[in-house]
Short mmCIF file of C-alpha atoms and ligand atoms in Angstrom, two decimals:
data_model
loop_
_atom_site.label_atom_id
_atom_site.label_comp_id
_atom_site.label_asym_id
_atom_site.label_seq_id
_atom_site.Cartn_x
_atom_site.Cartn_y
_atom_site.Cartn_z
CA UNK P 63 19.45 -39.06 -119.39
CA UNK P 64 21.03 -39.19 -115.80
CA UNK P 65 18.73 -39.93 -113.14
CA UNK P 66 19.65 -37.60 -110.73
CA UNK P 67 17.57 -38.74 -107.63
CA UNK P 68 18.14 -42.39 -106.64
CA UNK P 69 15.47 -45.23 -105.48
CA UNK P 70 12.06 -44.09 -107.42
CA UNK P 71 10.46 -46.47 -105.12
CA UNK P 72 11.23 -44.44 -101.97
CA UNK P 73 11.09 -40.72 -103.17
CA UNK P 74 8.89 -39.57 -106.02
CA UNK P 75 11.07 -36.22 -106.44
CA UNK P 76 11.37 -35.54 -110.38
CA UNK P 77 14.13 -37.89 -111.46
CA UNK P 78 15.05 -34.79 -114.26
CA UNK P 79 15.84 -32.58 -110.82
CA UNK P 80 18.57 -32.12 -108.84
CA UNK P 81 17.41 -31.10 -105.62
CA UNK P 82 19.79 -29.42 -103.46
CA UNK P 83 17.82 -28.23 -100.79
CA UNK P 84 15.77 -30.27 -98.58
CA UNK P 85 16.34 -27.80 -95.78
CA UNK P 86 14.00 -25.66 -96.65
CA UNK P 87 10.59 -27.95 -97.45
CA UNK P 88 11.75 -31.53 -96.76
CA UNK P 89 10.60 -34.10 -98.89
CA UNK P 90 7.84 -36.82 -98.14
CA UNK P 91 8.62 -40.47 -99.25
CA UNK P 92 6.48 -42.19 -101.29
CA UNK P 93 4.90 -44.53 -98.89
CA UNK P 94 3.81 -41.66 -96.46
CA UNK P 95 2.25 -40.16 -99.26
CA UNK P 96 0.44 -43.41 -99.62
CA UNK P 97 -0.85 -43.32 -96.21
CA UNK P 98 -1.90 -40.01 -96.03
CA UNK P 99 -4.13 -40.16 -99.80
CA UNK P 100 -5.52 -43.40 -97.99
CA UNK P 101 -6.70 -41.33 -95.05
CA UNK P 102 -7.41 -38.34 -96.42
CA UNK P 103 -9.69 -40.70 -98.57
CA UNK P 104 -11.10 -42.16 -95.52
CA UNK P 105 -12.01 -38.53 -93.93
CA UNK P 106 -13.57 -38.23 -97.18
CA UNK P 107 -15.56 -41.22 -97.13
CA UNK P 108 -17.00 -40.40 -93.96
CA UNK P 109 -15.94 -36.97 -92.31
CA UNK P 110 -17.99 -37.67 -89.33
CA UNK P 111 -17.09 -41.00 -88.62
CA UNK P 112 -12.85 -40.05 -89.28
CA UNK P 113 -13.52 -36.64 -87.07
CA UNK P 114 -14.43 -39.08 -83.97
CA UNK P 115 -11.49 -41.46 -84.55
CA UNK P 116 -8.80 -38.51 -85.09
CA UNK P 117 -8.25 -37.66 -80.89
CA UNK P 118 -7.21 -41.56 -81.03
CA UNK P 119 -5.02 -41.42 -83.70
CA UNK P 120 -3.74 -38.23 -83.05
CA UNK P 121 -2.93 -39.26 -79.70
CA UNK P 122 -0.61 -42.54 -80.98
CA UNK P 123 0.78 -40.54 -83.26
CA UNK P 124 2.07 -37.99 -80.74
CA UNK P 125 3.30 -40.09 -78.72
CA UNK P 126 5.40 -41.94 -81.28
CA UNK P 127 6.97 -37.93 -82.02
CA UNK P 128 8.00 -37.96 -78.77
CA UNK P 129 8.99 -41.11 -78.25
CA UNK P 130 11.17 -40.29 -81.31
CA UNK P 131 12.49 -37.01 -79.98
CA UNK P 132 13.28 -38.92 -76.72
CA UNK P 133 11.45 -36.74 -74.76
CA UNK P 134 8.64 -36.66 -71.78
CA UNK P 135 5.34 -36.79 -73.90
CA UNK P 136 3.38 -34.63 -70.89
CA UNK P 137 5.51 -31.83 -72.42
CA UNK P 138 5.69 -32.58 -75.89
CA UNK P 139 2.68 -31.06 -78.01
CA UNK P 140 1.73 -30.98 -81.58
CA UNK P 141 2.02 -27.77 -83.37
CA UNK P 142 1.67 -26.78 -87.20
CA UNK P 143 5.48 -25.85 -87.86
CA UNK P 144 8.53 -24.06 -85.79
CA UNK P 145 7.37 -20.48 -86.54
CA UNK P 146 3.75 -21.44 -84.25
CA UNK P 147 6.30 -22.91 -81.75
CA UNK P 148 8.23 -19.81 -81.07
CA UNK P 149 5.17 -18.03 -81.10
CA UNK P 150 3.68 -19.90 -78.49
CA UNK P 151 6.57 -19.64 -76.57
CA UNK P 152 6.68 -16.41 -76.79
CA UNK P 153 3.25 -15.89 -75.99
CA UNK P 154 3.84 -17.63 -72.36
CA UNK P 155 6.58 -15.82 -71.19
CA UNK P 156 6.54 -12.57 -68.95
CA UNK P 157 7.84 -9.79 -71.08
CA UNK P 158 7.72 -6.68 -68.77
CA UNK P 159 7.95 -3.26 -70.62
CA UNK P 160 11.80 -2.11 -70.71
CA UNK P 161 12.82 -5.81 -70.72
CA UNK P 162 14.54 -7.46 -73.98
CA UNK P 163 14.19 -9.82 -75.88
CA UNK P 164 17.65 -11.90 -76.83
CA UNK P 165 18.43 -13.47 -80.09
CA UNK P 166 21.40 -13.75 -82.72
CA UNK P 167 22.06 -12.35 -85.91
CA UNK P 168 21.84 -16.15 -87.36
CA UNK P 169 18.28 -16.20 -86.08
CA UNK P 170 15.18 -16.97 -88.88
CA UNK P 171 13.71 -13.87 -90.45
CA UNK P 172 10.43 -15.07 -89.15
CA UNK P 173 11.49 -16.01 -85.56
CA UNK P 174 12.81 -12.34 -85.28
CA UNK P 175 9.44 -10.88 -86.60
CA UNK P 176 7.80 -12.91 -83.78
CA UNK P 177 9.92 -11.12 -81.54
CA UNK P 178 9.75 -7.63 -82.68
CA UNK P 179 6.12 -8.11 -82.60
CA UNK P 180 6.21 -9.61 -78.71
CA UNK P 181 8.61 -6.37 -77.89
CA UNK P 182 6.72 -4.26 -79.82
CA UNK P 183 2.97 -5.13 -77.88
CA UNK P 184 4.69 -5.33 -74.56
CA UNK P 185 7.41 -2.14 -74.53
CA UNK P 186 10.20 -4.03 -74.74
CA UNK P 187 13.15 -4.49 -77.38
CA UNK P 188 14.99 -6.72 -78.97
CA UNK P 189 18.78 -6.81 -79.10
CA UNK P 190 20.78 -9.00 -80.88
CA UNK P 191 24.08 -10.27 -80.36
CA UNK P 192 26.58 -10.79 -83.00
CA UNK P 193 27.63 -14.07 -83.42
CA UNK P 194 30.40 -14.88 -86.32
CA UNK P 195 30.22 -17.91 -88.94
CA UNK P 196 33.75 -18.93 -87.02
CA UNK P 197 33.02 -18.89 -83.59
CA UNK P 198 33.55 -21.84 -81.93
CA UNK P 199 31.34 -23.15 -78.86
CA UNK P 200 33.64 -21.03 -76.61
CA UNK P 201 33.06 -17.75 -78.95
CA UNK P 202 29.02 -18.54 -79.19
CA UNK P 203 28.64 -18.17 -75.45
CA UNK P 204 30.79 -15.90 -74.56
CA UNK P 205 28.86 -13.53 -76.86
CA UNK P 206 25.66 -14.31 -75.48
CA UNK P 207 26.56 -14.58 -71.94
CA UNK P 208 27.75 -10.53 -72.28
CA UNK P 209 24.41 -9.48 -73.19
CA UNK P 210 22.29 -11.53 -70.54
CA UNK P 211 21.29 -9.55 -68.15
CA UNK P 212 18.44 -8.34 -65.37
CA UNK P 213 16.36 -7.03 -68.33
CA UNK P 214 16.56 -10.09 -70.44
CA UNK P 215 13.00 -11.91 -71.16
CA UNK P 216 14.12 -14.46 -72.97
CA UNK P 217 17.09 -16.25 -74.88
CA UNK P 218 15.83 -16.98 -78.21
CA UNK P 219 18.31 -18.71 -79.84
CA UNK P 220 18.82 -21.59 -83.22
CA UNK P 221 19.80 -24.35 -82.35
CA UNK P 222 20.29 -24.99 -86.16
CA UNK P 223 20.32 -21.54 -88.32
CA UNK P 224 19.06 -21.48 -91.09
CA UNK P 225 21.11 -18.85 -92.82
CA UNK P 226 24.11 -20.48 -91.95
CA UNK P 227 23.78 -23.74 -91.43
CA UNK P 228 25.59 -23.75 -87.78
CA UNK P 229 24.96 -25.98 -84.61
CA UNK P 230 24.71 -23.93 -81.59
CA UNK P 231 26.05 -24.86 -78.04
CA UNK P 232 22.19 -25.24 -76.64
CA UNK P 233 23.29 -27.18 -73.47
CA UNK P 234 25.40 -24.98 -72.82
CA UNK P 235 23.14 -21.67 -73.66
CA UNK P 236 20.12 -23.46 -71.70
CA UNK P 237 22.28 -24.00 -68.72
CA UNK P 238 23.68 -20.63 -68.87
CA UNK P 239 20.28 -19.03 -69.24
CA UNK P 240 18.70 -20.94 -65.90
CA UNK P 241 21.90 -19.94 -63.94
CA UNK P 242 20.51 -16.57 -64.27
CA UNK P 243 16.48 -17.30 -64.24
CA UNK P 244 16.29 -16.39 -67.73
CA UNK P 245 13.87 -18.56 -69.93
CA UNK P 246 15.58 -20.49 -73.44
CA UNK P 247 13.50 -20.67 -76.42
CA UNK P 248 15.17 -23.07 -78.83
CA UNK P 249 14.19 -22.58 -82.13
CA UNK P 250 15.40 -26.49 -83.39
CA UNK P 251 13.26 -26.13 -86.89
CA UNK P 252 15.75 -28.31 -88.48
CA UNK P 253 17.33 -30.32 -85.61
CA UNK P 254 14.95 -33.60 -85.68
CA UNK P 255 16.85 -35.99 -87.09
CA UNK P 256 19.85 -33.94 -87.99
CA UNK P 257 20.67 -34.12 -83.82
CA UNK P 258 20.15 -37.27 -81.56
CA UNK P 259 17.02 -35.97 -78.72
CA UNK P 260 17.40 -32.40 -79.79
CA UNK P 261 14.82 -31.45 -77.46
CA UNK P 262 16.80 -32.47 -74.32
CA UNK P 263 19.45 -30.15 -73.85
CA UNK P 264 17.46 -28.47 -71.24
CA UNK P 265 15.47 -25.17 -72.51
CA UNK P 266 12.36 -23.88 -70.97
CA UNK P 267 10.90 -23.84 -74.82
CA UNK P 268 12.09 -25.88 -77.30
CA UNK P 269 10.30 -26.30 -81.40
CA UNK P 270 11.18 -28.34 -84.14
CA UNK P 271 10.20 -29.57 -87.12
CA UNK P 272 9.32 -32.84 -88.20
CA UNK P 273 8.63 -31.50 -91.86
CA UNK P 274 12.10 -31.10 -92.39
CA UNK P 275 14.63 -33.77 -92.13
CA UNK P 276 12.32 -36.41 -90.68
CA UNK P 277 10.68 -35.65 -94.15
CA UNK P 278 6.59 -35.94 -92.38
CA UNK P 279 4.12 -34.35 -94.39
CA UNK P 280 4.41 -30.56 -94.03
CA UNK P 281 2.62 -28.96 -91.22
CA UNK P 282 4.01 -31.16 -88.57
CA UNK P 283 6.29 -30.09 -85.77
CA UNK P 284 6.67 -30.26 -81.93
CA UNK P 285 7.07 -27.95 -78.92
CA UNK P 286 8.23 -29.50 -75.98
CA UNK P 287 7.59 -27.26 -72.97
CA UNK P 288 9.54 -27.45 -69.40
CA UNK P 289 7.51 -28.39 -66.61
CA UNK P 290 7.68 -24.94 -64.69
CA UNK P 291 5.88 -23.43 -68.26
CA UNK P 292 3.26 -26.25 -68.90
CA UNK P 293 0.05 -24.69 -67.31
CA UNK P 294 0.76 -21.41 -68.94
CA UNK P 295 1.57 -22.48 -72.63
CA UNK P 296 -1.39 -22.04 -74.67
CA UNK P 297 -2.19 -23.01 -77.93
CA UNK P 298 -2.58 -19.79 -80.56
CA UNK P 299 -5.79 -20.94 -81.82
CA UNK P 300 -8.42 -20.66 -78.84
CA UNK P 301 -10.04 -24.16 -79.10
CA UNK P 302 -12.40 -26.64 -77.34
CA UNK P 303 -9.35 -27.98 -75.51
CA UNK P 304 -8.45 -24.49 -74.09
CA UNK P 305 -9.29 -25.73 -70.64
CA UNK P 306 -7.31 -28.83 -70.71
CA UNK P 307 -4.79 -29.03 -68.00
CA UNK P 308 -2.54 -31.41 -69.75
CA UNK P 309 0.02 -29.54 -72.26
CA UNK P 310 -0.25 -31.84 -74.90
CA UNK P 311 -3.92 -32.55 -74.94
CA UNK P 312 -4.16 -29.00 -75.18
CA UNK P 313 -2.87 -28.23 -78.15
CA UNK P 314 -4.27 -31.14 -80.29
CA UNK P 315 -7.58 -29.70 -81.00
CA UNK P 316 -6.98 -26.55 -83.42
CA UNK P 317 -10.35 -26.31 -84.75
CA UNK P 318 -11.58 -27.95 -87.94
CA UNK P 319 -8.23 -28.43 -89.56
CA UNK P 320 -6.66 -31.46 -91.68
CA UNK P 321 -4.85 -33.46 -89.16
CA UNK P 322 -4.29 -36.65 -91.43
CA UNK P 323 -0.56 -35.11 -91.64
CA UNK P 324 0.05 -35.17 -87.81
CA UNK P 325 -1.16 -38.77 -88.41
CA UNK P 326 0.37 -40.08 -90.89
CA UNK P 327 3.92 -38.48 -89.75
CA UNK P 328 5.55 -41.50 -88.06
CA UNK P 329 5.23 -43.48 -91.60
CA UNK P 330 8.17 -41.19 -92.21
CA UNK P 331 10.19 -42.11 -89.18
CA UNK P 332 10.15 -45.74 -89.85
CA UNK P 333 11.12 -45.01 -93.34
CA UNK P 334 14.05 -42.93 -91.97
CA UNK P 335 14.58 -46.20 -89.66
CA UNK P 336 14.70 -48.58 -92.33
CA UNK P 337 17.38 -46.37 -93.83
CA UNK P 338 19.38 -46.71 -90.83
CA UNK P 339 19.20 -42.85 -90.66
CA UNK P 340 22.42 -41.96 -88.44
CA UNK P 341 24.76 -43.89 -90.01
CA UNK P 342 23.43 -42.87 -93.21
CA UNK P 343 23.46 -39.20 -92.35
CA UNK P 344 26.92 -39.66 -91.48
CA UNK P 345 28.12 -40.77 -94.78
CA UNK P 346 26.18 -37.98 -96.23
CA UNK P 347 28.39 -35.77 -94.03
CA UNK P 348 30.96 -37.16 -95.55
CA UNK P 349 29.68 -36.58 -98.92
CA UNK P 350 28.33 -32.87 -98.85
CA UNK P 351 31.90 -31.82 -97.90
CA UNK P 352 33.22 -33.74 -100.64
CA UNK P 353 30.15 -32.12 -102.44
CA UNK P 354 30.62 -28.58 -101.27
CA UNK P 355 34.54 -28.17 -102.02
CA UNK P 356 33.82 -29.15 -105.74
CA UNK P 357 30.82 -26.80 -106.44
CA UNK P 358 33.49 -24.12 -104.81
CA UNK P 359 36.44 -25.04 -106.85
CA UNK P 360 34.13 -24.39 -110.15
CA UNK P 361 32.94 -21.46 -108.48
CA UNK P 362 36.71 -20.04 -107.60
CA UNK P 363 35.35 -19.44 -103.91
CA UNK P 364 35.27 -21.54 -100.96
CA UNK P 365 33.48 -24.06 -98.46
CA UNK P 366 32.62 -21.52 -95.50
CA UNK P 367 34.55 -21.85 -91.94
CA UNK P 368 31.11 -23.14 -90.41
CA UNK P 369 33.16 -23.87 -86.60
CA UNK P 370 30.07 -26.23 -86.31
CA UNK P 371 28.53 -27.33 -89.40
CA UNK P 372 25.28 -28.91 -89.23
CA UNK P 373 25.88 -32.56 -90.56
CA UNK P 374 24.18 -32.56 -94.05
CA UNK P 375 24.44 -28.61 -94.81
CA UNK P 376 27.23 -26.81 -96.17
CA UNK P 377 27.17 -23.08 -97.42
CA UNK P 378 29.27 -22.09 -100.89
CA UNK P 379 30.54 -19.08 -101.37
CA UNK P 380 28.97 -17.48 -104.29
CA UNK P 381 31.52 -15.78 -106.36
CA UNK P 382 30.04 -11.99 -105.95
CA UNK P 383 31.34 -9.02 -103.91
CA UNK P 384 28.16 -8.25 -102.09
CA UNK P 385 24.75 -9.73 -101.13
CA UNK P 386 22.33 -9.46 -103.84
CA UNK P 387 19.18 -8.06 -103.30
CA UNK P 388 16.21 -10.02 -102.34
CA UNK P 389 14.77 -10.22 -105.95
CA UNK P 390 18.30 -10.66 -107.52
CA UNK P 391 18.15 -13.83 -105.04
CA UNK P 392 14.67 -14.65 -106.49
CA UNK P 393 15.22 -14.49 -109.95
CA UNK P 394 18.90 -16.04 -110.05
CA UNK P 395 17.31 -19.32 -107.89
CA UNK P 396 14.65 -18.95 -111.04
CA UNK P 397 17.11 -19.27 -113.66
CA UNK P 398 18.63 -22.28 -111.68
CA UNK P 399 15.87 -23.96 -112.12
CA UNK P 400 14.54 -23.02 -115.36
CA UNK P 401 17.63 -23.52 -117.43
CA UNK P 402 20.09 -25.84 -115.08
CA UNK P 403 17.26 -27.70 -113.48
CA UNK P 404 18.22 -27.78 -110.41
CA UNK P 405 16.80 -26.61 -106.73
CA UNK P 406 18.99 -25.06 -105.01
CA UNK P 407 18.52 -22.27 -102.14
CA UNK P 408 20.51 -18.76 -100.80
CA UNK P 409 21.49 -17.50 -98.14
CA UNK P 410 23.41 -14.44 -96.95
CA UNK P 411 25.23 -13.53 -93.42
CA UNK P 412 27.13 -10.96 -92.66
CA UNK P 413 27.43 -9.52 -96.17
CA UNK P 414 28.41 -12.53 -97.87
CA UNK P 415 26.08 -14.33 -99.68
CA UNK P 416 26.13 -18.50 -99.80
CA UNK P 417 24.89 -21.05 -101.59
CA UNK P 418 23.25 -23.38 -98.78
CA UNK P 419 23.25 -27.06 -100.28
CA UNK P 420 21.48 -29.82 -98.49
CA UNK P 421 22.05 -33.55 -98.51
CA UNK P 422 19.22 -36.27 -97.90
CA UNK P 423 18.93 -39.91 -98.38
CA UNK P 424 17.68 -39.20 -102.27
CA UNK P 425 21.04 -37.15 -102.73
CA UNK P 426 24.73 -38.16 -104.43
CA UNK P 427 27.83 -36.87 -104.87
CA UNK P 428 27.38 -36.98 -108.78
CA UNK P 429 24.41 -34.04 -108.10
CA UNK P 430 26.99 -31.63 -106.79
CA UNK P 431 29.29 -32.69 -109.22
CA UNK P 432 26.80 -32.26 -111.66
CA UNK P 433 25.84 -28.74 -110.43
CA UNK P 434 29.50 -28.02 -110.21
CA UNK P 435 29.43 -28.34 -114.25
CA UNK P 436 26.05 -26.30 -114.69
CA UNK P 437 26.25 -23.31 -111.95
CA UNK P 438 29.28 -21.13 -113.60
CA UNK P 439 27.37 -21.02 -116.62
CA UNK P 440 24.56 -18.89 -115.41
CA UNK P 441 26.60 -16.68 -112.75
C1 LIG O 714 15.97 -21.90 -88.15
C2 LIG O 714 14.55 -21.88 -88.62
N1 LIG O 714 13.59 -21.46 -87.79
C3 LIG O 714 12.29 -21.46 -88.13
C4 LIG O 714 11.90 -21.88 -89.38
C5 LIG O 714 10.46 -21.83 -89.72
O1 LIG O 714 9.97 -23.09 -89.95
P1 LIG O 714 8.46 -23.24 -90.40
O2 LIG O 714 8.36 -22.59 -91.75
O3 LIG O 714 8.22 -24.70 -90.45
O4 LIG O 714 7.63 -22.52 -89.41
C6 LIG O 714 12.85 -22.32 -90.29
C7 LIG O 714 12.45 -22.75 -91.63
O5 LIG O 714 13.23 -22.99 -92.50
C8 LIG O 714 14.20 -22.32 -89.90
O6 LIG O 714 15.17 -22.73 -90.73
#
């Protein structure tokens, strides 16, 4: 049988699966596994005795996230994933009633809920500006700069989408937005590691997630927080901290919770080091375009026009006239994986639906080729 994921001694990812999409969950390599079981084990051992030594730990370990993120650590706190770093963000800003809240149609389902339900409890709205698959840098602002206004709250705004797998112009929407005193939340769930210092383009909020392509345990993710917003960022669970003047401090107690993850996370940078990460994600760039244009030539369709792909996602056309509905979604990505055995995710914009493939160090051409020969047969 083929083994479809590479170097069993780095991943532990079924070697019988292709899997196609580390956007969504990430994967954790083997030897932060390791390290987590071994502390998890030691909390175990002695819960009181690992409670006391966690604000060290956690405190190390934070500062090695932002050290990686190449960011000021007095702004950088730990949160549990990018949806509780919107939140947060949200949570801080003024949002007078009749103002509005600003986002794209590429935002994240979830990061628009947060809005709607910051509009809703405050009297405002939330408008979104259409942004197409094709714009270019130019396009991206220009659209967004013709809805900022007075009555703007907030720019909310990917800096990686999700749905479509695009890079947008943050330094340029973050500069845009202070020209006119308008606060930037940058939603950058999968821009760690995919970017070089994604949180320094210069947003008043920026979140990402190290559970993606820095592959840390799930549950771990940043917020980095401009110095004008520090004292008035708060945590969403009210902890012992909640009177901590320091930002990050702040937000490291969250109650009784299992912070071996936040802990263990820089295992998986150093992994990601000893692959020699950017110059590996650059061949994979290389390789998911090769990737992508062969899954669409056995589809019939095409690679989408991404203006600014991110570097190790592509989106497929899938070879249908409309978007499927959401349980049509559901049970085809079932099938895939029942019968094809392969993970794979889908996305739609604008009423075209995509195939979103990912590519991570575990990944090879030969899996798209391979899902290139298995796909057509269940469409
Ligand atoms: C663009 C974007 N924003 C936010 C999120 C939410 O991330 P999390 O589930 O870690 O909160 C995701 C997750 O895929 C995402 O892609």
């Amino acid at each position: 049988m083929t083994v479809l994921s590479p170097r069993p001694d780095l991943w532990t990812l079924d070697p019988d699966v292709l899997h196609l999409n580390h956007g969504s969950f990430g994967a954790v390599p083997r030897r932060t596994q390791e390290l987590l079981a071994l502390l998890r084990a030691e909390a175990e051992a002695n819960p009181m005795r690992w409670f006391r030594s966690v604000p060290e730990r956690l405190t190390a370990s934070r500062l090695k996230l932002a050290a990686y993120l190449q960011t000021d650590p007095a702004g950088f706190a730990l949160v549990p994933n990018a949806s509780a770093g919107v939140t947060a963000a949200l949570n801080a800003i003024p949002i007078p009633a009749g103002s509005k809240l600003v986002l794209t149609n590429h935002a994240y389902g979830a990061v628009l809920y947060a809005a709607e339900r910051f509009a809703k409890a405050n009297q405002a709205e939330v408008v979104v500006v259409d942004v197409p698959l094709e714009a270019d840098d130019d396009a991206v602002v220009a659209a967004v700069e013709a809805v900022l206004d007075e009555r703007t709250a907030a720019l909310i705004v990917d800096q990686i989408s999700s749905a479509t797998a695009m890079v947008f112009p943050i330094r340029r929407l973050a500069a845009l937005c202070r020209s006119l005193g308008i606060p930037s939340i940058v939603d950058g769930a999968h821009a760690p590691a995919l970017l070089d210092a994604p949180a320094e383009d210069g947003a008043d909020f920026w979140t990402g997630n190290f559970h993606k392509w820095p592959a840390a345990p799930r549950a771990t993710a940043g917020l980095v927080v401009a110095e004008q917003w520090r004292t008035r960022t708060l945590p969403l669970i009210v902890s012992w901290s909640e009177y901590d003047e320091r930002l990050p401090e702040r937000f490291d107690q969250q109650g009784t919770a299992d912070y071996a993850s936040w802990i263990a996370a820089p295992e998986s940078l150093r992994v990601l080091e000893e692959l020699e990460w950017p110059r590996r994600r650059s061949e994979l760039s290389t390789m998911i375009d090769e990737g992508a244009k062969v899954l669409a030539k056995a589809l019939g369709t095409s690679v989408a026009d991404v203006a600014h792909p991110a570097a190790t996602m592509r989106l497929v056309e899938l070879p249908y006239a409309g978007i499927p509905s959401v349980e049509a979604g559901e049970a085809l990505k079932a099938r895939v994986s029942a019968e094809l055995k392969a993970e794979i995710t889908l996305t739609a914009f604008d009423g075209r639906p995509f195939i979103r493939l990912s590519a991570h160090a575990y990944n090879s051409l030969q899996n798209y080729e391979v899902l290139a020969g298995r796909l057509p047969t269940v469409l």
